[in-house]
């Protein structure tokens, strides 16, 4: 793609979106997918409007047509009349003004009306996204999704290749950079590795399960992260844990990597924090046990919602049932925050709910310490945390 377009597709996988140059993508419309599918998240990171679950759109469009879309209202007009086109252009201008206005909040600290200083962070998939967000005055990266580094490659990235990326991330952002170890599987595949087809990929071989089953690959990543940790403030985070034994095993592998580095005389941050995503029902039920072992929690509401409610996050047929405001999800969030605080384990959230201004007041009330989100929503979240209009 070498000119500005709206991309219309049946579905887009993370491996498709990583190949697109975001500066030419003015919008994305897919027939499949949901609001927390990875295409939506990627698009949000770049500020690209996206509409998913639009049944039948491919029958109504063809290459070269003009399309107007409004991702806030969920409207699409194919081949609009002049007056409609002008109305959408006005909307677009108004949105640009609103985006300019909201920038004035950037100078303010994210402190609640009760005086609590909140940590406000961004989620990124690569260092390019970090560079785009450098002017947003955030407290760091609450989620670095390292799977994109693996997906954009033609081979498992080597220790040196990974080290270069994590070092760049740590240097770009001297504040916290939370690096999540490989979260592949589910809807994320690798072009150079054949995954056996699975009946239920989201319940299958993914994330920490793969890392623990492929220790060499896991150690390569951990060594790269540890080596980069002397260049800034890096934290390690594991995805998709369901048992304390998994956390202990993963921590043991980190300890082994640290030992080897010590023997080789390679420096790393001895006090590097190790935390975990809270995104499975098992992790909620065992939150207190996990809190004794983890330095921090980050609630992954995208997966937590799908697993608590047994509703696939990418299935458009049940998209209306995928509801992060469901009381069961909020009960889980409350349980996690209370368990974390009981054992002095800081609790953040890096699922999409963290950037939802409708959720922020309640999350603050529950005591959430850190909010991490797509860069495009940070300014709005800051305003919601401060709780007043300036
Ligand atoms: C989550 O599940 O909420 C999350 C942040 O991770 P991902 O969206 O990458 O699965
Ligand atoms: Mg997840």
mmCIF file of C-alpha atoms and ligand atoms in Angstrom:
data_model
loop_
_atom_site.group_PDB
_atom_site.id
_atom_site.type_symbol
_atom_site.label_atom_id
_atom_site.label_comp_id
_atom_site.label_asym_id
_atom_site.label_seq_id
_atom_site.Cartn_x
_atom_site.Cartn_y
_atom_site.Cartn_z
ATOM 1 C CA UNK A 1 0.000 0.000 0.000
ATOM 2 C CA UNK A 2 1.581 3.244 -1.178
ATOM 3 C CA UNK A 3 -1.288 5.729 -1.043
ATOM 4 C CA UNK A 4 -3.875 6.739 1.549
ATOM 5 C CA UNK A 5 -6.634 4.115 1.733
ATOM 6 C CA UNK A 6 -9.310 2.579 3.890
ATOM 7 C CA UNK A 7 -8.540 -1.140 4.075
ATOM 8 C CA UNK A 8 -11.576 -3.425 3.865
ATOM 9 C CA UNK A 9 -10.982 -7.113 4.587
ATOM 10 C CA UNK A 10 -12.693 -10.246 5.796
ATOM 11 C CA UNK A 11 -10.326 -10.313 8.743
ATOM 12 C CA UNK A 12 -6.837 -9.055 9.461
ATOM 13 C CA UNK A 13 -4.416 -10.941 11.612
ATOM 14 C CA UNK A 14 -1.583 -9.296 13.488
ATOM 15 C CA UNK A 15 0.744 -10.782 10.878
ATOM 16 C CA UNK A 16 -1.138 -8.804 8.162
ATOM 17 C CA UNK A 17 -1.249 -5.522 10.025
ATOM 18 C CA UNK A 18 2.466 -5.537 10.830
ATOM 19 C CA UNK A 19 3.155 -5.480 7.088
ATOM 20 C CA UNK A 20 1.158 -2.281 6.530
ATOM 21 C CA UNK A 21 2.687 1.165 6.662
ATOM 22 C CA UNK A 22 0.380 2.965 9.125
ATOM 23 C CA UNK A 23 0.864 6.365 7.528
ATOM 24 C CA UNK A 24 -1.147 5.264 4.480
ATOM 25 C CA UNK A 25 -3.904 3.510 6.435
ATOM 26 C CA UNK A 26 -6.733 5.999 7.023
ATOM 27 C CA UNK A 27 -9.131 3.405 8.350
ATOM 28 C CA UNK A 28 -9.736 -0.322 8.666
ATOM 29 C CA UNK A 29 -13.030 -2.177 8.238
ATOM 30 C CA UNK A 30 -13.278 -5.933 8.760
ATOM 31 C CA UNK A 31 -16.145 -8.377 8.487
ATOM 32 C CA UNK A 32 -14.834 -10.467 11.373
ATOM 33 C CA UNK A 33 -13.156 -9.535 14.641
ATOM 34 C CA UNK A 34 -14.173 -7.599 17.713
ATOM 35 C CA UNK A 35 -13.072 -4.512 19.621
ATOM 36 C CA UNK A 36 -10.264 -6.291 21.447
ATOM 37 C CA UNK A 37 -9.106 -8.357 18.511
ATOM 38 C CA UNK A 38 -5.476 -7.618 17.827
ATOM 39 C CA UNK A 39 -6.209 -5.697 14.643
ATOM 40 C CA UNK A 40 -8.281 -3.216 16.685
ATOM 41 C CA UNK A 41 -5.563 -2.841 19.279
ATOM 42 C CA UNK A 42 -2.815 -2.314 16.715
ATOM 43 C CA UNK A 43 -4.954 0.227 14.868
ATOM 44 C CA UNK A 44 -5.646 2.130 18.093
ATOM 45 C CA UNK A 45 -1.949 2.311 18.889
ATOM 46 C CA UNK A 46 -1.468 4.179 15.623
ATOM 47 C CA UNK A 47 -4.656 6.240 15.993
ATOM 48 C CA UNK A 48 -6.247 4.544 12.980
ATOM 49 C CA UNK A 49 -10.083 4.380 13.056
ATOM 50 C CA UNK A 50 -11.275 0.785 12.918
ATOM 51 C CA UNK A 51 -14.658 -0.919 12.584
ATOM 52 C CA UNK A 52 -14.872 -4.674 13.059
ATOM 53 C CA UNK A 53 -17.665 -7.214 12.700
ATOM 54 C CA UNK A 54 -19.176 -5.440 9.649
ATOM 55 C CA UNK A 55 -20.982 -8.345 7.983
ATOM 56 C CA UNK A 56 -21.320 -8.252 4.216
ATOM 57 C CA UNK A 57 -19.179 -5.147 3.625
ATOM 58 C CA UNK A 58 -17.039 -6.964 1.080
ATOM 59 C CA UNK A 59 -20.099 -7.545 -1.128
ATOM 60 C CA UNK A 60 -20.757 -3.822 -1.193
ATOM 61 C CA UNK A 61 -17.344 -2.438 -2.021
ATOM 62 C CA UNK A 62 -14.641 -2.859 -4.599
ATOM 63 C CA UNK A 63 -11.205 -1.408 -5.147
ATOM 64 C CA UNK A 64 -11.120 2.307 -5.829
ATOM 65 C CA UNK A 65 -14.511 3.319 -4.381
ATOM 66 C CA UNK A 66 -14.813 6.236 -1.987
ATOM 67 C CA UNK A 67 -15.811 5.312 1.554
ATOM 68 C CA UNK A 68 -16.565 7.499 4.564
ATOM 69 C CA UNK A 69 -16.371 5.940 7.993
ATOM 70 C CA UNK A 70 -16.975 7.161 11.527
ATOM 71 C CA UNK A 71 -15.468 4.744 14.015
ATOM 72 C CA UNK A 72 -17.008 6.552 17.000
ATOM 73 C CA UNK A 73 -20.592 6.155 15.798
ATOM 74 C CA UNK A 74 -20.022 2.977 13.817
ATOM 75 C CA UNK A 75 -21.221 4.324 10.464
ATOM 76 C CA UNK A 76 -19.978 3.657 6.937
ATOM 77 C CA UNK A 77 -21.119 5.284 3.705
ATOM 78 C CA UNK A 78 -20.010 3.815 0.382
ATOM 79 C CA UNK A 79 -19.794 6.246 -2.553
ATOM 80 C CA UNK A 80 -21.265 9.169 -0.583
ATOM 81 C CA UNK A 81 -23.084 12.074 -2.202
ATOM 82 C CA UNK A 82 -21.235 15.375 -2.138
ATOM 83 C CA UNK A 83 -23.222 16.711 0.850
ATOM 84 C CA UNK A 84 -22.505 13.555 2.884
ATOM 85 C CA UNK A 85 -18.855 13.657 1.965
ATOM 86 C CA UNK A 86 -18.663 17.262 3.134
ATOM 87 C CA UNK A 87 -20.432 16.379 6.401
ATOM 88 C CA UNK A 88 -17.851 13.660 7.083
ATOM 89 C CA UNK A 89 -15.034 16.031 6.222
ATOM 90 C CA UNK A 90 -16.415 18.494 8.788
ATOM 91 C CA UNK A 91 -16.578 15.680 11.367
ATOM 92 C CA UNK A 92 -12.992 14.853 10.626
ATOM 93 C CA UNK A 93 -11.963 18.479 11.125
ATOM 94 C CA UNK A 94 -13.887 18.668 14.432
ATOM 95 C CA UNK A 95 -12.141 15.507 15.603
ATOM 96 C CA UNK A 96 -8.776 17.025 14.720
ATOM 97 C CA UNK A 97 -9.649 20.110 16.813
ATOM 98 C CA UNK A 98 -10.732 17.921 19.764
ATOM 99 C CA UNK A 99 -7.450 16.004 19.519
ATOM 100 C CA UNK A 100 -5.560 19.308 19.620
ATOM 101 C CA UNK A 101 -7.568 20.534 22.622
ATOM 102 C CA UNK A 102 -7.058 17.413 24.686
ATOM 103 C CA UNK A 103 -3.287 17.832 24.357
ATOM 104 C CA UNK A 104 -3.309 20.600 26.968
ATOM 105 C CA UNK A 105 -3.832 17.943 29.648
ATOM 106 C CA UNK A 106 -0.422 16.455 28.882
ATOM 107 C CA UNK A 107 1.334 18.963 31.104
ATOM 108 C CA UNK A 108 -0.648 17.793 34.146
ATOM 109 C CA UNK A 109 0.311 14.986 36.521
ATOM 110 C CA UNK A 110 -2.242 12.177 36.620
ATOM 111 C CA UNK A 111 -3.368 12.814 40.202
ATOM 112 C CA UNK A 112 -6.903 11.913 41.294
ATOM 113 C CA UNK A 113 -9.162 14.470 43.034
ATOM 114 C CA UNK A 114 -8.350 12.509 46.249
ATOM 115 C CA UNK A 115 -4.648 13.175 45.711
ATOM 116 C CA UNK A 116 -3.444 9.730 44.595
ATOM 117 C CA UNK A 117 -0.706 9.825 41.965
ATOM 118 C CA UNK A 118 -1.598 7.265 39.297
ATOM 119 C CA UNK A 119 0.929 5.694 36.983
ATOM 120 C CA UNK A 120 -0.201 6.362 33.399
ATOM 121 C CA UNK A 121 1.518 4.212 30.776
ATOM 122 C CA UNK A 122 1.225 3.072 27.186
ATOM 123 C CA UNK A 123 0.990 -0.308 25.491
ATOM 124 C CA UNK A 124 3.244 -0.817 22.483
ATOM 125 C CA UNK A 125 4.093 -3.531 19.986
ATOM 126 C CA UNK A 126 7.453 -2.115 18.906
ATOM 127 C CA UNK A 127 9.831 0.782 19.488
ATOM 128 C CA UNK A 128 8.354 2.772 16.575
ATOM 129 C CA UNK A 129 5.119 3.082 18.541
ATOM 130 C CA UNK A 130 7.134 4.241 21.547
ATOM 131 C CA UNK A 131 8.712 7.016 19.490
ATOM 132 C CA UNK A 132 5.270 8.202 18.335
ATOM 133 C CA UNK A 133 4.165 8.500 21.967
ATOM 134 C CA UNK A 134 7.262 10.164 23.449
ATOM 135 C CA UNK A 135 5.523 13.546 23.685
ATOM 136 C CA UNK A 136 2.601 12.203 25.739
ATOM 137 C CA UNK A 137 4.284 12.646 29.125
ATOM 138 C CA UNK A 138 3.568 9.103 30.286
ATOM 139 C CA UNK A 139 5.139 7.145 33.128
ATOM 140 C CA UNK A 140 6.466 4.449 30.857
ATOM 141 C CA UNK A 141 5.415 1.340 29.005
ATOM 142 C CA UNK A 142 3.034 -0.872 30.965
ATOM 143 C CA UNK A 143 2.968 -3.494 28.236
ATOM 144 C CA UNK A 144 5.530 -4.171 25.512
ATOM 145 C CA UNK A 145 3.974 -6.924 23.386
ATOM 146 C CA UNK A 146 7.125 -8.730 22.239
ATOM 147 C CA UNK A 147 5.241 -11.140 19.986
ATOM 148 C CA UNK A 148 5.371 -8.587 17.151
ATOM 149 C CA UNK A 149 9.147 -8.817 17.179
ATOM 150 C CA UNK A 150 8.741 -12.546 16.546
ATOM 151 C CA UNK A 151 5.929 -12.174 14.004
ATOM 152 C CA UNK A 152 7.736 -9.592 11.884
ATOM 153 C CA UNK A 153 10.739 -11.884 11.522
ATOM 154 C CA UNK A 154 11.665 -14.718 9.202
ATOM 155 C CA UNK A 155 13.165 -16.710 12.087
ATOM 156 C CA UNK A 156 13.076 -16.834 15.867
ATOM 157 C CA UNK A 157 14.862 -13.575 16.738
ATOM 158 C CA UNK A 158 18.323 -14.170 18.137
ATOM 159 C CA UNK A 159 19.511 -12.928 21.516
ATOM 160 C CA UNK A 160 21.438 -10.109 19.819
ATOM 161 C CA UNK A 161 18.463 -9.051 17.695
ATOM 162 C CA UNK A 162 16.209 -8.959 20.730
ATOM 163 C CA UNK A 163 18.806 -7.277 22.913
ATOM 164 C CA UNK A 164 19.086 -4.432 20.377
ATOM 165 C CA UNK A 165 15.309 -3.846 20.492
ATOM 166 C CA UNK A 166 14.938 -4.025 24.284
ATOM 167 C CA UNK A 167 17.986 -1.813 24.747
ATOM 168 C CA UNK A 168 16.477 0.741 22.380
ATOM 169 C CA UNK A 169 13.192 0.580 24.329
ATOM 170 C CA UNK A 170 14.946 1.077 27.675
ATOM 171 C CA UNK A 171 16.992 3.963 26.295
ATOM 172 C CA UNK A 172 14.011 5.652 24.635
ATOM 173 C CA UNK A 173 12.069 5.537 27.877
ATOM 174 C CA UNK A 174 14.156 5.903 31.027
ATOM 175 C CA UNK A 175 11.005 5.287 33.073
ATOM 176 C CA UNK A 176 9.444 1.861 33.433
ATOM 177 C CA UNK A 177 9.350 -0.478 30.422
ATOM 178 C CA UNK A 178 7.388 -3.647 31.125
ATOM 179 C CA UNK A 179 8.447 -6.337 28.689
ATOM 180 C CA UNK A 180 5.974 -9.170 28.341
ATOM 181 C CA UNK A 181 7.568 -12.445 27.347
ATOM 182 C CA UNK A 182 6.342 -14.071 24.164
ATOM 183 C CA UNK A 183 2.541 -14.300 23.960
ATOM 184 C CA UNK A 184 2.123 -16.258 20.758
ATOM 185 C CA UNK A 185 -0.630 -18.730 19.855
ATOM 186 C CA UNK A 186 -4.349 -17.943 19.980
ATOM 187 C CA UNK A 187 -4.792 -15.647 16.965
ATOM 188 C CA UNK A 188 -1.052 -14.936 16.694
ATOM 189 C CA UNK A 189 1.050 -17.253 14.552
ATOM 190 C CA UNK A 190 4.624 -17.206 13.263
ATOM 191 C CA UNK A 191 5.446 -17.359 9.546
ATOM 192 C CA UNK A 192 8.442 -19.642 10.187
ATOM 193 C CA UNK A 193 6.991 -22.066 12.703
ATOM 194 C CA UNK A 194 4.247 -24.577 12.061
ATOM 195 C CA UNK A 195 1.734 -24.692 14.888
ATOM 196 C CA UNK A 196 -0.320 -27.872 14.959
ATOM 197 C CA UNK A 197 -3.933 -26.968 14.171
ATOM 198 C CA UNK A 198 -5.990 -26.774 17.356
ATOM 199 C CA UNK A 199 -9.730 -27.050 17.955
ATOM 200 C CA UNK A 200 -9.619 -24.214 20.500
ATOM 201 C CA UNK A 201 -6.510 -22.092 19.931
ATOM 202 C CA UNK A 202 -7.414 -19.601 22.681
ATOM 203 C CA UNK A 203 -7.543 -22.531 25.114
ATOM 204 C CA UNK A 204 -4.530 -24.118 23.563
ATOM 205 C CA UNK A 205 -0.801 -23.947 23.274
ATOM 206 C CA UNK A 206 -0.087 -20.265 23.770
ATOM 207 C CA UNK A 207 1.921 -17.729 25.754
ATOM 208 C CA UNK A 208 3.793 -19.011 28.842
ATOM 209 C CA UNK A 209 2.862 -22.590 27.937
ATOM 210 C CA UNK A 210 4.980 -22.347 24.803
ATOM 211 C CA UNK A 211 7.819 -20.568 26.616
ATOM 212 C CA UNK A 212 7.986 -23.250 29.325
ATOM 213 C CA UNK A 213 7.823 -26.017 26.711
ATOM 214 C CA UNK A 214 10.595 -24.420 24.618
ATOM 215 C CA UNK A 215 13.123 -23.449 27.308
ATOM 216 C CA UNK A 216 15.916 -22.596 24.877
ATOM 217 C CA UNK A 217 13.763 -20.041 23.106
ATOM 218 C CA UNK A 218 12.561 -18.714 26.471
ATOM 219 C CA UNK A 219 16.107 -18.371 27.802
ATOM 220 C CA UNK A 220 17.178 -16.510 24.667
ATOM 221 C CA UNK A 221 14.456 -13.946 25.282
ATOM 222 C CA UNK A 222 15.137 -13.663 29.014
ATOM 223 C CA UNK A 223 18.883 -13.191 28.494
ATOM 224 C CA UNK A 224 18.182 -10.404 26.001
ATOM 225 C CA UNK A 225 15.786 -8.699 28.429
ATOM 226 C CA UNK A 226 18.204 -9.042 31.368
ATOM 227 C CA UNK A 227 21.129 -7.692 29.372
ATOM 228 C CA UNK A 228 19.049 -4.679 28.283
ATOM 229 C CA UNK A 229 17.929 -4.016 31.867
ATOM 230 C CA UNK A 230 21.068 -2.018 32.706
ATOM 231 C CA UNK A 231 20.078 0.634 30.149
ATOM 232 C CA UNK A 232 16.895 1.748 31.895
ATOM 233 C CA UNK A 233 14.132 0.488 34.151
ATOM 234 C CA UNK A 234 12.942 -2.778 32.644
ATOM 235 C CA UNK A 235 10.409 -5.116 34.235
ATOM 236 C CA UNK A 236 9.638 -8.688 33.145
ATOM 237 C CA UNK A 237 6.031 -9.826 32.799
ATOM 238 C CA UNK A 238 4.681 -13.322 32.076
ATOM 239 C CA UNK A 239 1.395 -13.866 30.191
ATOM 240 C CA UNK A 240 -1.469 -16.331 30.709
ATOM 241 C CA UNK A 241 -0.458 -17.968 33.972
ATOM 242 C CA UNK A 242 -2.867 -20.429 35.567
ATOM 243 C CA UNK A 243 -0.777 -21.832 38.417
ATOM 244 C CA UNK A 244 1.745 -20.601 40.949
ATOM 245 C CA UNK A 245 3.982 -23.492 39.857
ATOM 246 C CA UNK A 246 4.211 -21.931 36.388
ATOM 247 C CA UNK A 247 5.256 -18.620 37.922
ATOM 248 C CA UNK A 248 7.862 -20.342 40.094
ATOM 249 C CA UNK A 249 9.188 -22.316 37.134
ATOM 250 C CA UNK A 250 9.442 -19.169 34.997
ATOM 251 C CA UNK A 251 11.162 -17.308 37.857
ATOM 252 C CA UNK A 252 13.583 -20.190 38.242
ATOM 253 C CA UNK A 253 14.508 -19.911 34.563
ATOM 254 C CA UNK A 254 15.120 -16.181 35.070
ATOM 255 C CA UNK A 255 17.366 -17.052 38.044
ATOM 256 C CA UNK A 256 19.249 -19.559 35.880
ATOM 257 C CA UNK A 257 19.789 -16.937 33.170
ATOM 258 C CA UNK A 258 20.981 -14.441 35.781
ATOM 259 C CA UNK A 259 23.492 -16.998 37.096
ATOM 260 C CA UNK A 260 24.892 -17.646 33.653
ATOM 261 C CA UNK A 261 25.208 -13.922 32.951
ATOM 262 C CA UNK A 262 27.019 -13.457 36.261
ATOM 263 C CA UNK A 263 29.456 -16.211 35.323
ATOM 264 C CA UNK A 264 30.024 -14.548 31.951
ATOM 265 C CA UNK A 265 30.574 -11.188 33.641
ATOM 266 C CA UNK A 266 27.661 -9.591 31.784
ATOM 267 C CA UNK A 267 25.837 -6.916 33.794
ATOM 268 C CA UNK A 268 22.092 -6.821 34.396
ATOM 269 C CA UNK A 269 19.706 -5.217 36.873
ATOM 270 C CA UNK A 270 19.925 -7.510 39.918
ATOM 271 C CA UNK A 271 16.701 -6.139 41.314
ATOM 272 C CA UNK A 272 14.659 -6.493 38.134
ATOM 273 C CA UNK A 273 10.971 -6.814 39.014
ATOM 274 C CA UNK A 274 9.050 -9.863 37.855
ATOM 275 C CA UNK A 275 5.307 -9.621 37.436
ATOM 276 C CA UNK A 276 2.466 -11.281 35.641
ATOM 277 C CA UNK A 277 -0.613 -10.678 33.560
ATOM 278 C CA UNK A 278 -3.842 -11.444 35.418
ATOM 279 C CA UNK A 279 -5.983 -12.699 32.564
ATOM 280 C CA UNK A 280 -7.191 -16.186 33.430
ATOM 281 C CA UNK A 281 -9.966 -17.151 35.869
ATOM 282 C CA UNK A 282 -7.448 -19.394 37.672
ATOM 283 C CA UNK A 283 -5.171 -16.428 38.333
ATOM 284 C CA UNK A 284 -8.105 -14.539 39.882
ATOM 285 C CA UNK A 285 -9.046 -17.418 42.159
ATOM 286 C CA UNK A 286 -5.407 -17.818 43.216
ATOM 287 C CA UNK A 287 -4.682 -14.081 43.291
ATOM 288 C CA UNK A 288 -3.453 -14.074 46.905
ATOM 289 C CA UNK A 289 -1.058 -16.963 46.283
ATOM 290 C CA UNK A 290 0.254 -15.246 43.163
ATOM 291 C CA UNK A 291 0.574 -11.912 44.995
ATOM 292 C CA UNK A 292 3.029 -13.490 47.442
ATOM 293 C CA UNK A 293 5.323 -14.432 44.549
ATOM 294 C CA UNK A 294 4.903 -11.608 42.002
ATOM 295 C CA UNK A 295 6.294 -8.072 42.241
ATOM 296 C CA UNK A 296 3.367 -6.674 40.286
ATOM 297 C CA UNK A 297 0.126 -7.633 38.566
ATOM 298 C CA UNK A 298 -1.224 -6.280 35.310
ATOM 299 C CA UNK A 299 -4.861 -7.098 34.606
ATOM 300 C CA UNK A 300 -5.412 -8.192 31.012
ATOM 301 C CA UNK A 301 -9.099 -7.500 30.614
ATOM 302 C CA UNK A 302 -9.115 -8.509 26.943
ATOM 303 C CA UNK A 303 -8.448 -12.135 27.756
ATOM 304 C CA UNK A 304 -9.923 -12.000 31.241
ATOM 305 C CA UNK A 305 -13.287 -11.000 29.754
ATOM 306 C CA UNK A 306 -13.217 -13.782 27.177
ATOM 307 C CA UNK A 307 -12.229 -16.425 29.730
ATOM 308 C CA UNK A 308 -14.511 -15.296 32.596
ATOM 309 C CA UNK A 309 -17.516 -15.038 30.269
ATOM 310 C CA UNK A 310 -16.537 -17.914 27.945
ATOM 311 C CA UNK A 311 -16.998 -15.526 25.001
ATOM 312 C CA UNK A 312 -14.401 -15.557 22.195
ATOM 313 C CA UNK A 313 -12.932 -12.038 21.904
ATOM 314 C CA UNK A 314 -12.778 -12.244 18.102
ATOM 315 C CA UNK A 315 -16.133 -13.852 17.229
ATOM 316 C CA UNK A 316 -18.489 -11.272 15.761
ATOM 317 C CA UNK A 317 -21.555 -13.455 16.290
ATOM 318 C CA UNK A 318 -21.219 -13.086 20.026
ATOM 319 C CA UNK A 319 -19.547 -9.658 20.045
ATOM 320 C CA UNK A 320 -22.490 -8.152 21.968
ATOM 321 C CA UNK A 321 -21.896 -10.714 24.717
ATOM 322 C CA UNK A 322 -18.242 -9.791 24.982
ATOM 323 C CA UNK A 323 -18.677 -7.219 27.731
ATOM 324 C CA UNK A 324 -15.848 -6.031 29.947
ATOM 325 C CA UNK A 325 -18.479 -4.220 32.068
ATOM 326 C CA UNK A 326 -20.098 -7.535 33.027
ATOM 327 C CA UNK A 327 -20.354 -7.704 36.850
ATOM 328 C CA UNK A 328 -18.405 -10.979 36.903
ATOM 329 C CA UNK A 329 -15.449 -9.274 35.217
ATOM 330 C CA UNK A 330 -15.598 -6.427 37.739
ATOM 331 C CA UNK A 331 -15.765 -8.868 40.629
ATOM 332 C CA UNK A 332 -12.604 -10.464 39.251
ATOM 333 C CA UNK A 333 -10.918 -7.054 38.962
ATOM 334 C CA UNK A 334 -11.830 -6.197 42.552
ATOM 335 C CA UNK A 335 -10.526 -9.557 43.811
ATOM 336 C CA UNK A 336 -7.207 -9.025 42.024
ATOM 337 C CA UNK A 337 -6.702 -5.491 43.337
ATOM 338 C CA UNK A 338 -7.516 -6.497 46.916
ATOM 339 C CA UNK A 339 -5.256 -9.555 46.793
ATOM 340 C CA UNK A 340 -2.414 -7.551 45.294
ATOM 341 C CA UNK A 341 -2.626 -4.811 47.877
ATOM 342 C CA UNK A 342 -2.824 -7.287 50.740
ATOM 343 C CA UNK A 343 0.647 -8.535 49.791
ATOM 344 C CA UNK A 344 2.161 -5.215 48.633
ATOM 345 C CA UNK A 345 2.017 -6.206 45.001
ATOM 346 C CA UNK A 346 1.244 -3.206 42.770
ATOM 347 C CA UNK A 347 -1.757 -3.676 40.522
ATOM 348 C CA UNK A 348 -2.019 -2.227 37.043
ATOM 349 C CA UNK A 349 -4.222 -2.896 34.062
ATOM 350 C CA UNK A 350 -3.102 -3.156 30.447
ATOM 351 C CA UNK A 351 -6.278 -4.541 28.874
ATOM 352 C CA UNK A 352 -8.380 -2.187 26.757
ATOM 353 C CA UNK A 353 -10.663 -1.397 29.706
ATOM 354 C CA UNK A 354 -7.849 0.670 31.267
ATOM 355 C CA UNK A 355 -8.228 3.257 28.506
ATOM 356 C CA UNK A 356 -12.022 3.371 28.626
ATOM 357 C CA UNK A 357 -13.040 6.669 30.212
ATOM 358 C CA UNK A 358 -16.335 5.114 31.293
ATOM 359 C CA UNK A 359 -14.430 2.578 33.408
ATOM 360 C CA UNK A 360 -11.720 4.824 34.860
ATOM 361 C CA UNK A 361 -13.650 6.377 37.831
ATOM 362 C CA UNK A 362 -14.699 2.943 39.096
ATOM 363 C CA UNK A 363 -11.199 1.504 38.606
ATOM 364 C CA UNK A 364 -9.795 4.403 40.635
ATOM 365 C CA UNK A 365 -12.343 3.730 43.355
ATOM 366 C CA UNK A 366 -11.220 0.096 43.459
ATOM 367 C CA UNK A 367 -7.645 1.281 43.968
ATOM 368 C CA UNK A 368 -5.952 0.446 40.654
ATOM 369 C CA UNK A 369 -2.388 1.812 40.740
ATOM 370 C CA UNK A 370 -1.409 1.832 37.078
ATOM 371 C CA UNK A 371 -3.340 2.332 33.837
ATOM 372 C CA UNK A 372 -1.658 1.246 30.615
ATOM 373 C CA UNK A 373 -3.304 1.709 27.235
ATOM 374 C CA UNK A 374 -3.040 2.432 23.534
ATOM 375 C CA UNK A 375 -1.231 5.721 23.027
ATOM 376 C CA UNK A 376 -4.295 7.163 21.277
ATOM 377 C CA UNK A 377 -6.374 7.094 24.475
ATOM 378 C CA UNK A 378 -3.809 8.404 26.981
ATOM 379 C CA UNK A 379 -4.814 12.082 26.816
ATOM 380 C CA UNK A 380 -8.470 11.242 27.420
ATOM 381 C CA UNK A 381 -7.563 8.895 30.274
ATOM 382 C CA UNK A 382 -5.439 11.589 31.916
ATOM 383 C CA UNK A 383 -8.418 13.953 31.857
ATOM 384 C CA UNK A 384 -10.626 11.237 33.371
ATOM 385 C CA UNK A 385 -8.095 10.550 36.159
ATOM 386 C CA UNK A 386 -7.703 14.230 37.019
ATOM 387 C CA UNK A 387 -11.485 14.410 37.059
ATOM 388 C CA UNK A 388 -11.853 18.037 36.033
ATOM 389 C CA UNK A 389 -12.070 20.024 32.836
ATOM 390 C CA UNK A 390 -9.462 22.726 32.263
HETATM 391 C C1 LIG B 1 -5.143 -8.708 27.570
HETATM 392 O O1 LIG B 1 -5.416 -9.894 27.366
HETATM 393 O O2 LIG B 1 -5.906 -7.903 28.146
HETATM 394 C C2 LIG B 1 -3.862 -8.165 27.093
HETATM 395 C C3 LIG B 1 -3.478 -6.948 27.412
HETATM 396 O O3 LIG B 1 -3.090 -8.951 26.297
HETATM 397 P P1 LIG B 1 -3.394 -9.244 24.755
HETATM 398 O O4 LIG B 1 -4.479 -8.295 24.316
HETATM 399 O O5 LIG B 1 -2.110 -9.043 24.045
HETATM 400 O O6 LIG B 1 -3.843 -10.653 24.779
HETATM 401 MG MG1 LIG B 2 -3.899 -11.318 26.816
#
